[in-house]
Short mmCIF file of C-alpha atoms and ligand atoms in Angstrom, two decimals:
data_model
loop_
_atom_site.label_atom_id
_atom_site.label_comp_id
_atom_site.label_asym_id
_atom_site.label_seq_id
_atom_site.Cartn_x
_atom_site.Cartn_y
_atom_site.Cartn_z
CA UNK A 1251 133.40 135.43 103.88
CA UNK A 1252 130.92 133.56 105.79
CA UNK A 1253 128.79 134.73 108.95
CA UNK A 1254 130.58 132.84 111.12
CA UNK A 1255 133.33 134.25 110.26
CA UNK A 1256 132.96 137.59 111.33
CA UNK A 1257 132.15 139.72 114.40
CA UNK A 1258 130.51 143.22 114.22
CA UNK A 1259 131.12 145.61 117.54
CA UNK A 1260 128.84 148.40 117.28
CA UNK A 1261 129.80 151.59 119.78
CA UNK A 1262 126.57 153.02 121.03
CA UNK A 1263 127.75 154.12 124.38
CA UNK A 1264 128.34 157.88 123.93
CA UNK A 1265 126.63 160.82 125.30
CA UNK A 1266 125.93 162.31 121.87
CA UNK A 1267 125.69 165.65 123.37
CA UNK A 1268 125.79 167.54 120.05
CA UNK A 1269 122.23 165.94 120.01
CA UNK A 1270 121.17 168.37 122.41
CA UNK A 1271 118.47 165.61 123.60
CA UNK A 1272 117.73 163.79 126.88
CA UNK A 1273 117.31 160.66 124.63
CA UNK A 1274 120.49 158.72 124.04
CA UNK A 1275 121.41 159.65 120.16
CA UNK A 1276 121.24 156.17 119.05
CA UNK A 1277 118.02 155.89 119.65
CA UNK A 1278 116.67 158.58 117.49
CA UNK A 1279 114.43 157.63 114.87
CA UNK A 1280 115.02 157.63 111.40
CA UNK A 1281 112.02 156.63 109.44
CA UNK A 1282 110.17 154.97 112.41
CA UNK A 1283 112.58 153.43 114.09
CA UNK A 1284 116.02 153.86 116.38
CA UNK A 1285 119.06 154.67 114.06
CA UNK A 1286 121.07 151.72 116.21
CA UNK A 1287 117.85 149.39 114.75
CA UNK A 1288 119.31 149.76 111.51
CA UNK A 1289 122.95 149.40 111.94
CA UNK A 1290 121.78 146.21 113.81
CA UNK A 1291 119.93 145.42 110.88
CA UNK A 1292 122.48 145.52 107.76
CA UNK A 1293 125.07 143.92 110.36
CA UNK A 1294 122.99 140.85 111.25
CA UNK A 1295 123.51 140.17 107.31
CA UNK A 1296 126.86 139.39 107.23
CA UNK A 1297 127.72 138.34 110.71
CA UNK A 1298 126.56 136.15 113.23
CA UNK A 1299 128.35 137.78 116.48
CA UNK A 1300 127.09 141.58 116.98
CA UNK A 1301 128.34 142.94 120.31
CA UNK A 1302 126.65 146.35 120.95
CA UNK A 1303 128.70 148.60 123.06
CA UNK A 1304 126.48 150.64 125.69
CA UNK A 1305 126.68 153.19 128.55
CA UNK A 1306 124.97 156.38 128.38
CA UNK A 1307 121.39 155.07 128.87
CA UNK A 1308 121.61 151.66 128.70
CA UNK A 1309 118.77 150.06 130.35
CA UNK A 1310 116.70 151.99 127.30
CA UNK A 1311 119.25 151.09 124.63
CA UNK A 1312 119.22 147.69 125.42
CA UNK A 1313 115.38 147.48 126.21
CA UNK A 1314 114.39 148.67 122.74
CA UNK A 1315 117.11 147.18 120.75
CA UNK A 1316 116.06 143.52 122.50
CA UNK A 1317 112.47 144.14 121.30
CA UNK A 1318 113.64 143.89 118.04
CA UNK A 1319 116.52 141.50 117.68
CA UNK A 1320 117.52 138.55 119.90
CA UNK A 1321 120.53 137.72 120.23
CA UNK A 1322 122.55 140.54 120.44
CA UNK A 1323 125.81 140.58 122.84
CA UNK A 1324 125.61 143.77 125.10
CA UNK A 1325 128.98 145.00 126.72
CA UNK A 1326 128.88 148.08 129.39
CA UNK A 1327 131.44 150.53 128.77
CA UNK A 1328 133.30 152.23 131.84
CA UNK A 1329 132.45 155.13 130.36
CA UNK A 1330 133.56 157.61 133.65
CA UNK A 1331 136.89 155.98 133.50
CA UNK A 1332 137.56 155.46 130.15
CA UNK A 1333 135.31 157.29 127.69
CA UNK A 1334 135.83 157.56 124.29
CA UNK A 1335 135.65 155.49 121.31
CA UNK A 1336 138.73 153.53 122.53
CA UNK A 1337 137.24 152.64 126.09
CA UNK A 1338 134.18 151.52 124.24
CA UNK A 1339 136.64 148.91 122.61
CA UNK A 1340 137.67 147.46 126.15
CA UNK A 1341 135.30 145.44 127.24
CA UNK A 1342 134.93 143.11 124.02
CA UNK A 1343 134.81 139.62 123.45
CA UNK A 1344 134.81 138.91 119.51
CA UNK A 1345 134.30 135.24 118.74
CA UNK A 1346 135.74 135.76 114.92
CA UNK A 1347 139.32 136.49 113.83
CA UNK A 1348 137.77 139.58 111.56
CA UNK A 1349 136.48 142.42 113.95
CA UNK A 1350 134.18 145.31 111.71
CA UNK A 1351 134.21 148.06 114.11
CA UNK A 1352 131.02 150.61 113.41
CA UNK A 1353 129.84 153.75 115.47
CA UNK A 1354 126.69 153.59 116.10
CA UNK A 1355 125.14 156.52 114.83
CA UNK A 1356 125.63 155.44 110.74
CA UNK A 1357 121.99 154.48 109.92
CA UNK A 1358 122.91 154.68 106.30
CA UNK A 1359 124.70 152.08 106.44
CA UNK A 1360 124.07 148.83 103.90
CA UNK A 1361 125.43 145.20 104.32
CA UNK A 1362 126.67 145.35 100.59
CA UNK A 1363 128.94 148.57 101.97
CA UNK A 1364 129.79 146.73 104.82
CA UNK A 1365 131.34 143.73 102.89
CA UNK A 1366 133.61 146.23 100.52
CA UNK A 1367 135.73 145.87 104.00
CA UNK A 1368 136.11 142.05 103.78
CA UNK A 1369 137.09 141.94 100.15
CA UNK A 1370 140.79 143.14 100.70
CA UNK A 1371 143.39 141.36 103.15
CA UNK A 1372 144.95 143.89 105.61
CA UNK A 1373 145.66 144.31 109.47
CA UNK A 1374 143.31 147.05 109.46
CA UNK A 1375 140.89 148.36 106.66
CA UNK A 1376 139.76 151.89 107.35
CA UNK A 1377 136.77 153.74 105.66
CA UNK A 1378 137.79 157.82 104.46
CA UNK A 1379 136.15 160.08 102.05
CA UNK A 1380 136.49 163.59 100.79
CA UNK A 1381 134.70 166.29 101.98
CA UNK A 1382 134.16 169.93 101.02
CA UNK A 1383 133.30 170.79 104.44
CA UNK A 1384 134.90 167.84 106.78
CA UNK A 1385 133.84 169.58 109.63
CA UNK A 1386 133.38 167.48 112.93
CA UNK A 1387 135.33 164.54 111.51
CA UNK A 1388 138.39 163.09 112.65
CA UNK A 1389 140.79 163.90 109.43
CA UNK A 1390 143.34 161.27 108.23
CA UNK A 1391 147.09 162.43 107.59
CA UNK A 1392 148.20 160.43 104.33
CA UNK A 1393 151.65 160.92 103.05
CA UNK A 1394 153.18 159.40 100.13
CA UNK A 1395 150.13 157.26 99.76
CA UNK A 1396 150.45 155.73 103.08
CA UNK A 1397 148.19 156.65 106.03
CA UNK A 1398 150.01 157.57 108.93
CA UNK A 1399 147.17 158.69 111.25
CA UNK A 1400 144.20 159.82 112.26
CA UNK A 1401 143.96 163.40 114.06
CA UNK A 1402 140.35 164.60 115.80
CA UNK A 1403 139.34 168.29 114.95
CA UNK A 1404 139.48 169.24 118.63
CA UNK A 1405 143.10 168.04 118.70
CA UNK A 1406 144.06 169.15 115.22
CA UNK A 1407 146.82 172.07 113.82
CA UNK A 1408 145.49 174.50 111.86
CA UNK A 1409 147.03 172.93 108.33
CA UNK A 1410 145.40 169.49 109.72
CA UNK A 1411 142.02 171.32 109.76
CA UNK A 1412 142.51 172.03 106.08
CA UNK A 1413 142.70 167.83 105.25
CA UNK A 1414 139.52 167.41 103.37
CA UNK A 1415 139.95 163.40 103.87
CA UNK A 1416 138.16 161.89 106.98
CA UNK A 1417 137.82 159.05 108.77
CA UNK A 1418 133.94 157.76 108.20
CA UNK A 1419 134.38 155.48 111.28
CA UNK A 1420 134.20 152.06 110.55
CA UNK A 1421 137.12 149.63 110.48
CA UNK A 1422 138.23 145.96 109.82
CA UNK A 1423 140.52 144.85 112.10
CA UNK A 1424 142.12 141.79 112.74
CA UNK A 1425 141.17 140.33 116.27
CA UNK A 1426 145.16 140.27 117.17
CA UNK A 1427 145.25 144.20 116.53
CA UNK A 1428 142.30 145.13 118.87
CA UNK A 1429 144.22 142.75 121.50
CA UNK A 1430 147.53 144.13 121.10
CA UNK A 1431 146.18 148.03 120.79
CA UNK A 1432 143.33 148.72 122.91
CA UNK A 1433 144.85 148.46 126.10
CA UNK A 1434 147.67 150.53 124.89
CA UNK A 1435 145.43 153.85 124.09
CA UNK A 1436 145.84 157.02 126.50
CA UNK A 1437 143.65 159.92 126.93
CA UNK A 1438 146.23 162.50 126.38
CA UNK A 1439 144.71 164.65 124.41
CA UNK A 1440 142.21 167.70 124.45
CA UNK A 1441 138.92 165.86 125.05
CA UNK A 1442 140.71 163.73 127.25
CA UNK A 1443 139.15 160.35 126.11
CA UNK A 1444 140.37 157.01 124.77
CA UNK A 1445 139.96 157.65 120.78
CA UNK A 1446 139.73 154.41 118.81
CA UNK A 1447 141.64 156.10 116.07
CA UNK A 1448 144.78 156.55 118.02
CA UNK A 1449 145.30 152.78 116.93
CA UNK A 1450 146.05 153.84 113.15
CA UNK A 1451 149.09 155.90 114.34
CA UNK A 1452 150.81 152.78 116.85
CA UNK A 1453 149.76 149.87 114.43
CA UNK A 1454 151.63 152.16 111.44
CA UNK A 1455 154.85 152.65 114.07
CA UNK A 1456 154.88 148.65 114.19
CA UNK A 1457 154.88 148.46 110.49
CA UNK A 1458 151.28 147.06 110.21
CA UNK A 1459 149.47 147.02 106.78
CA UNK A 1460 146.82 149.62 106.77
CA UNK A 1461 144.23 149.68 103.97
CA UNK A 1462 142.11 152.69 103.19
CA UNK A 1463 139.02 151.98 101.83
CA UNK A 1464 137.54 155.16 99.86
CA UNK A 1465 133.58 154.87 100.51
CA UNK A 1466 130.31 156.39 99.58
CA UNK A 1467 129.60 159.52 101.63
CA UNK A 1468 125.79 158.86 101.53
CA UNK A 1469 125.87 155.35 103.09
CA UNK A 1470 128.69 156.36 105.71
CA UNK A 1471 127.13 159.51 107.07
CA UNK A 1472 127.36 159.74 110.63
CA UNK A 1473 124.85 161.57 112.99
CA UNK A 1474 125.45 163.75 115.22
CA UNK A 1475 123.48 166.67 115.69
CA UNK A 1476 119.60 167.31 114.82
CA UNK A 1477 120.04 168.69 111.31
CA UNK A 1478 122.34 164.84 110.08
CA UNK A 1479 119.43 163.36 111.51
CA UNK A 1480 117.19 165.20 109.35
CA UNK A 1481 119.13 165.00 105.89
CA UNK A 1482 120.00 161.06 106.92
CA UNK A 1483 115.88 160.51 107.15
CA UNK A 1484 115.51 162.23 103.53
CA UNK A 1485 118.04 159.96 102.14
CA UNK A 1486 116.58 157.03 103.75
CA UNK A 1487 113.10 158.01 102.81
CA UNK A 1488 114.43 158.80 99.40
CA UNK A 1489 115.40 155.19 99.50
CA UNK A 1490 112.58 153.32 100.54
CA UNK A 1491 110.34 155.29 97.94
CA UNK A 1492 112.22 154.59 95.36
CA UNK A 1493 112.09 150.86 95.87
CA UNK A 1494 108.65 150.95 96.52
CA UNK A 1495 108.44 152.89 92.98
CA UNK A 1496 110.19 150.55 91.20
CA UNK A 1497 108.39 147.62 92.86
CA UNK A 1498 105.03 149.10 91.18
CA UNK A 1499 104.05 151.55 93.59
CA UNK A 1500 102.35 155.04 92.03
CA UNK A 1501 103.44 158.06 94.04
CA UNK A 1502 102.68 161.87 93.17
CA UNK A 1503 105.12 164.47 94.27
CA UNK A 1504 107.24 161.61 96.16
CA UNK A 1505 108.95 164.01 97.79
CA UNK A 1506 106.17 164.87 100.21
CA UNK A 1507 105.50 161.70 101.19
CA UNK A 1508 106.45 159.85 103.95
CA UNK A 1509 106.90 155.91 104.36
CA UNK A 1510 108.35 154.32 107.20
CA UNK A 1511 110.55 151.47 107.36
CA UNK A 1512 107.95 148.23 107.99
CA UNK A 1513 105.40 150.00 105.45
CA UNK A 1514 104.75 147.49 102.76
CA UNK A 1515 102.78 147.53 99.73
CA UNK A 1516 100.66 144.64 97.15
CA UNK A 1517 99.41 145.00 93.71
CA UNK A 1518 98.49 148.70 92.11
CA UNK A 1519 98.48 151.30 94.58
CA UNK A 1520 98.46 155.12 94.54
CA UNK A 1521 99.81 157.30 97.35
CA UNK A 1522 99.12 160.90 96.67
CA UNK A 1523 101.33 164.18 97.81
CA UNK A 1524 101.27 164.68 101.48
CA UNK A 1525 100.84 161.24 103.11
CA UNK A 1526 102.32 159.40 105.90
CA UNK A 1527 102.51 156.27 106.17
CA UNK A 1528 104.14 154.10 109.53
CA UNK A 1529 104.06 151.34 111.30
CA UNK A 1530 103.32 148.12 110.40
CA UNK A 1531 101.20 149.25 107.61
CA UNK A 1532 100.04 147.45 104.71
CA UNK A 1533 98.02 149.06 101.39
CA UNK A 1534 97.00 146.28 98.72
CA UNK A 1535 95.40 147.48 95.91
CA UNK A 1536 94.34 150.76 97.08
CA UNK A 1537 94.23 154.57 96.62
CA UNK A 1538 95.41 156.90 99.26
CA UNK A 1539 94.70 160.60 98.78
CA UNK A 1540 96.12 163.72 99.31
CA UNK A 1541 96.90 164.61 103.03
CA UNK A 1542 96.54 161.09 104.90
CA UNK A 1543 97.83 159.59 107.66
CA UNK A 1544 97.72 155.63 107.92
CA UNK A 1545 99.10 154.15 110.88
CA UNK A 1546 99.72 150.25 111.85
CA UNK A 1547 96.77 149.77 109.45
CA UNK A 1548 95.74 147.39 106.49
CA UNK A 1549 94.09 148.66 103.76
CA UNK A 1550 93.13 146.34 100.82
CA UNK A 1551 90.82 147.27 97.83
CA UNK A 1552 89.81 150.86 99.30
CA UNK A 1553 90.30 154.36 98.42
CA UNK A 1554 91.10 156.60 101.93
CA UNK A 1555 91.15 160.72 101.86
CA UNK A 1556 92.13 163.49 101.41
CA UNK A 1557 92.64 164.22 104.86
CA UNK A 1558 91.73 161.04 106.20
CA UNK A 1559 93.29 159.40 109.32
CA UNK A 1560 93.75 155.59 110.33
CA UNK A 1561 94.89 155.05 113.57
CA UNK A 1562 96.78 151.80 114.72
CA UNK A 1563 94.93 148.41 114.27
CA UNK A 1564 92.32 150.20 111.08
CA UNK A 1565 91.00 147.19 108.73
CA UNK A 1566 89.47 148.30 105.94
CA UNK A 1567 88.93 146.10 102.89
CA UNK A 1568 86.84 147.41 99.74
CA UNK A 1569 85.88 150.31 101.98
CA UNK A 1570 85.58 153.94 100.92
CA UNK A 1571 86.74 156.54 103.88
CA UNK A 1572 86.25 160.31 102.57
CA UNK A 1573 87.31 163.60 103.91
CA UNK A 1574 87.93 164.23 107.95
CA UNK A 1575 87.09 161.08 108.73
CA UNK A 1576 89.12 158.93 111.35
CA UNK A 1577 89.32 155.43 111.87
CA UNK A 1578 91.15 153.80 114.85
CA UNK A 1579 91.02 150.04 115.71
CA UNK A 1580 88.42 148.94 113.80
CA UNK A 1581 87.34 146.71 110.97
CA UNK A 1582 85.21 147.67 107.55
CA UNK A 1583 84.54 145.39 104.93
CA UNK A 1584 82.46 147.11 102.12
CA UNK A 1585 81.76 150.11 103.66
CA UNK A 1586 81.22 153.78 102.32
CA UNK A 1587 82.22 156.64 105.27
CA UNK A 1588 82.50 159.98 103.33
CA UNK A 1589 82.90 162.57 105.57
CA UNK A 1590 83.69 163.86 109.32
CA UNK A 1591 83.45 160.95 111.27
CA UNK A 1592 84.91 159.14 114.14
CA UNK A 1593 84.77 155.58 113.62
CA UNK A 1594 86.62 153.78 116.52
CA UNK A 1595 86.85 149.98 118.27
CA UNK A 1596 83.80 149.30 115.28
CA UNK A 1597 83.57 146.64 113.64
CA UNK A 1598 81.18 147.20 110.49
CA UNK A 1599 79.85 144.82 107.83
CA UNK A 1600 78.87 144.80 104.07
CA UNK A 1601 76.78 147.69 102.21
CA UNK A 1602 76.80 149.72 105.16
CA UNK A 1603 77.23 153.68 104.85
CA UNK A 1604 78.38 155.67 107.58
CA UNK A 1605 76.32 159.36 106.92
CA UNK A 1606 78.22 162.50 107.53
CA UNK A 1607 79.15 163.31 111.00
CA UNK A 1608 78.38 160.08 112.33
CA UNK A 1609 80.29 158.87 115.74
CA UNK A 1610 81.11 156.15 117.72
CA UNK A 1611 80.91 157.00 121.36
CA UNK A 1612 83.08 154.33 122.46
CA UNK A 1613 84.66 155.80 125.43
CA UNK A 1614 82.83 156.85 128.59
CA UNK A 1615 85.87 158.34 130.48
CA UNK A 1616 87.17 155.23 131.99
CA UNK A 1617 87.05 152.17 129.79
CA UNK A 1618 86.20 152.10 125.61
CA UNK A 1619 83.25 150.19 124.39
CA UNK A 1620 82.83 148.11 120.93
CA UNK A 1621 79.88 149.06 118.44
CA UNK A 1622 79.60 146.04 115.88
CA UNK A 1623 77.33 147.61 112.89
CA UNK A 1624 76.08 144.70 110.08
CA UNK A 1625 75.07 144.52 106.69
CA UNK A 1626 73.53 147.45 104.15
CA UNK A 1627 72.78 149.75 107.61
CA UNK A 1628 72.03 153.30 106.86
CA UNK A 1629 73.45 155.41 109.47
CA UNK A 1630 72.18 158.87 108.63
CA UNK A 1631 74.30 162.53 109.19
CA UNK A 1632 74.74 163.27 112.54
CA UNK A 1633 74.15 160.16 114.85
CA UNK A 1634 75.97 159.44 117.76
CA UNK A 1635 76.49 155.51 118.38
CA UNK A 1636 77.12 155.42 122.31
CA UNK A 1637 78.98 152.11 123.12
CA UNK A 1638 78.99 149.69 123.77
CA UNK A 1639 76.06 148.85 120.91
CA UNK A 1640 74.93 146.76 118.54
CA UNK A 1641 73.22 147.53 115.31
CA UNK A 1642 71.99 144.11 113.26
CA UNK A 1643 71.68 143.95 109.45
CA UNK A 1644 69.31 145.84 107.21
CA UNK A 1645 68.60 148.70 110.02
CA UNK A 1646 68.32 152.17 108.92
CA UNK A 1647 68.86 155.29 111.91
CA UNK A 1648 67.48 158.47 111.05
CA UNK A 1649 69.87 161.94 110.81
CA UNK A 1650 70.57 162.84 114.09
CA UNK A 1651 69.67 160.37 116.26
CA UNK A 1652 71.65 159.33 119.59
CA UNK A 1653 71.62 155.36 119.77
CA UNK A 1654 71.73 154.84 123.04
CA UNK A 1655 70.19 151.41 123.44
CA UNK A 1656 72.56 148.45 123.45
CA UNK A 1657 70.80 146.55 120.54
CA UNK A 1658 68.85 148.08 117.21
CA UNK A 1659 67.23 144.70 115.83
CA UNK A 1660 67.32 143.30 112.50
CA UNK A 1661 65.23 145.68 109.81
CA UNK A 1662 64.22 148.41 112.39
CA UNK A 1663 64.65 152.23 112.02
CA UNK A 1664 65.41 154.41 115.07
CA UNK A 1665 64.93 157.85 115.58
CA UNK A 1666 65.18 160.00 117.95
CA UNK A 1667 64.52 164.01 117.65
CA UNK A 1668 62.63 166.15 119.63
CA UNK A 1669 59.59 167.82 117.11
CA UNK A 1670 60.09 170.83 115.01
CA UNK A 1671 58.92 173.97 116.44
CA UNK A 1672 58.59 177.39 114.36
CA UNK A 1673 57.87 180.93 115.58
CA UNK A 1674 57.09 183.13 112.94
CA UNK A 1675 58.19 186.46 112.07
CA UNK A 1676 60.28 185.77 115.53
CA UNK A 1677 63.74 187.10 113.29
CA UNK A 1678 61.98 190.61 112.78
CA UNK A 1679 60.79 190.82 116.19
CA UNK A 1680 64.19 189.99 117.47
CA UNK A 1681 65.92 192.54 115.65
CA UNK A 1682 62.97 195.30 114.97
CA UNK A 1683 63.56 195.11 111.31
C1 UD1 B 111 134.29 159.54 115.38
C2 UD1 B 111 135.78 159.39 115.07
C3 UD1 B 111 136.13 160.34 113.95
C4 UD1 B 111 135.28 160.04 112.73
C5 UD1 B 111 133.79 160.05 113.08
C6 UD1 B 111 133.00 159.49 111.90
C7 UD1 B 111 136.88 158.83 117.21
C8 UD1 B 111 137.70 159.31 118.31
N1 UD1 B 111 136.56 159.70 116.27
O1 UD1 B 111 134.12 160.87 115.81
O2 UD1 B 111 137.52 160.21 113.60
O3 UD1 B 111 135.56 160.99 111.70
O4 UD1 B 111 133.52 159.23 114.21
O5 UD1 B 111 131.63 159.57 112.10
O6 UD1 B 111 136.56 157.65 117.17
N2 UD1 B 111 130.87 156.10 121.60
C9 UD1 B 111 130.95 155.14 122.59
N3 UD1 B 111 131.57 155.45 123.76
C10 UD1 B 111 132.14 156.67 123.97
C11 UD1 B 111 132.07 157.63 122.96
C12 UD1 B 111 131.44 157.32 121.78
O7 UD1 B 111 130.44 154.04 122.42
O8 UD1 B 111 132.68 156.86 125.08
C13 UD1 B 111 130.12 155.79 120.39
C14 UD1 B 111 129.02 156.78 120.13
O9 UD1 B 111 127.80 156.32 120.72
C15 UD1 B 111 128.94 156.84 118.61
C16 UD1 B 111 130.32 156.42 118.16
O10 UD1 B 111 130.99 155.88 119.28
O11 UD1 B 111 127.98 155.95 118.09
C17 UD1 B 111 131.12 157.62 117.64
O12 UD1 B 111 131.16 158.60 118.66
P1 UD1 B 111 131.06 160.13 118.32
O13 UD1 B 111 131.17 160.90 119.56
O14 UD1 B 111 129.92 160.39 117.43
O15 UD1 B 111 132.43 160.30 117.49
P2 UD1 B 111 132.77 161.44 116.48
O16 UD1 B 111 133.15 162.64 117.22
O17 UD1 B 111 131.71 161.57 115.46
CA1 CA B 112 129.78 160.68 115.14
#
């Protein structure tokens, strides 16, 4: 089946109060970014018409989910007069006579899963699975092979409880069935809301041809509390590590790393335990070490850490940042910083070592200030670089020093220290040893 040939409705409307959150649910982040980002994501691969159903919170939903994708079709559910996963469904427009149905809180989800539902020919195609513990899913009542319906857990009898087959949540429907059914859902029933499932049970009375499709719990994990969100990031992260693994990528102790969706990697590089990685970040041939944090940074030919920390917009190529030593919005090329230092809005050149302790100034309270540092400088332990300030080529400042002046020419050293003064014997005096 072609894109344009089927539509995708996404239901992102509900409170998600299980969330316990003043952010709407679908908005949570699951390795960097909203879980309703990556349902978008796996849909926009096999369709061209993605209607995303919103309520609760919608200017945000639709704010951040615009900032990634364009063309998206929004719909406003009347959500105080017909909540539920049925009400969501009244508002539609579908261009395409096959209608995939997802909630939106099933980040797991792939477009490979999501075409098992277009492979068979049925009035409606229904995703189940087994569960040990199908707690908080709506279970589905099959008898003699057929399914008859789907019952919620709030509404369900105690033997229904016992049904270890759920409904995962998303459908195939024919366009005709979502016509003819939709408007015929009532809210009799304990949570008193519209349930898309209540469609199973009519569309079986009419003799319709339901499918069940028997899917992969991992990709079809929905999320609704705190702790799913949790065990959905480790099986995404688990994911993206292990295709980053088998694209070449050396990681120790992978499961204490963390690599965000957008992270991308070139050539040979090694990630040890305990780093993050987010953003739009990109390591090429580099070595990351134990304990770092890289953020919307590039980092090509350059070893970073332990405990190092590159804030957004870092550019480091054949650069060597040590131990305690943060970088934020700045660019080194074939530079050597060690150890506890603040290097920020710098931009440093060629052969030039950053001593230990060394920082940029580069805020004075109200705006920040650039320091721009050339080739084979010495900056000894302990300076302070008070932007904004500009050190030329070949200059050398002694340990200690405050820079203060806007411009340190070409070859020069500067130094500033008050003199040396000793008392003796002062220690014994002071404590009449
Ligand atoms: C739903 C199913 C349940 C299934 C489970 C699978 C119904 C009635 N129940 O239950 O059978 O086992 O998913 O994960 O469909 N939403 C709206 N508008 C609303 C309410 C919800 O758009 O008024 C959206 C939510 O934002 C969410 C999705 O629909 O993305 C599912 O809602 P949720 O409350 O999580 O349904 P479940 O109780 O999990
Ligand atoms: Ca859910």
């Amino acid at each position: 089946m072609n894109k344009d040939q089927i539509s995708i409705v996404i239901l992102a409307a509900g409170k998600g109060s299980r969330m316990k959150s003043p952010k709407a649910k679908v908005l949570h982040s699951i390795c960097g970014k909203p879980m309703l980002y990556h349902i978008i994501k796996s849909s926009l691969e096999i369709s061209d018409d993605i209607t995303v159903v919103v309520a609760h919170q919608k200017d945000a939903v639709i704010e951040q989910i615009s900032s990634f994708f364009e063309k998206i079709n929004f719909v406003i559910q009347d959500a105080d007069n017909f909540p539920g996963t049925g009400g969501a469904m009244m508002g539609i427009n579908p261009q395409h006579e096959k209608v995939l149905v997802l909630n939106g809180d099933m980040p797991l989800i792939t477009s490979d899963a999501l075409k098992g539902f277009l492979t068979t020919d049925a009035d409606i195609i229904m995703s189940i699975f087994d569960l040990d513990d199908p707690d908080g899913y709506g279970r589905v009542i099959i008898e003699d092979g057929h399914v008859q319906r789907i019952v919620e857990q709030k509404d369900a009898s105690v033997s229904e409880l016992k049904v270890t087959t759920v409904n995962a949540g998303i459908y195939a429907f024919s366009k005709s069935v979502i016509e003819k059914y939709i408007p015929l859902l009532s809210n009799d029933n304990v949570q008193e809301e519209y349930y898309l499932t209540d469609v199973i049970s009519m569309a079986k009375a009419d003799y319709l041809n339901i499918s069940p499709l028997l899917v992969d719990e991992e990709k079809f994990k929905g999320v609704n509390s705190k702790k799913d969100l949790s065990d959905a990031e480790v099986i995404m992260q688990d994911k993206i590590k292990a295709h980053w693994m088998n694209a070449g990528v050396i990681m120790q102790l992978p499961s204490t790393i963390y690599i965000e969706e957008g992270v991308t990697f070139e050539g040979e590089c090694i990630i040890e335990n305990g780093c993050r990685l987010t953003g739009n970040t990109l390591i090429q041939n580099s070595h990351i070490k134990a304990g770092s944090v890289v953020e919307d940074s590039i980092v090509k030919n350059s070893d970073v850490g332990p405990l190092a920390h590159l804030r957004p917009a870092s550019y480091l190529e054949d650069t060597h940042i040590g131990n305690f030593v943060e970088v934020k919005k700045s660019s080194l090329k074939g530079v050597k910083a060690g150890h506890l230092s603040y290097i920020g809005d710098a931009q440093i050149d060629e052969g030039t070592n950053i001593g230990a302790g060394v920082i940029t100034c580069n805020y004075d309270g109200i705006k920040k200030y650039q320091t721009i540092i050339g080739k084979n400088v010495f900056i000894g332990s302990d300076s302070q670089l008070v932007a904004p300030v500009q050190i030329e080529d070949d200059v050398m400042i002694a340990a200690g020093t405050t820079v203060t002046s806007g411009k340190i020419e070409k070859g020069s050293l500067a130094l500033s220290r008050t003199k040396l003064k000793t008392i003796k014997d002062f220690y014994y005096k002071f404590f009449r040893k």
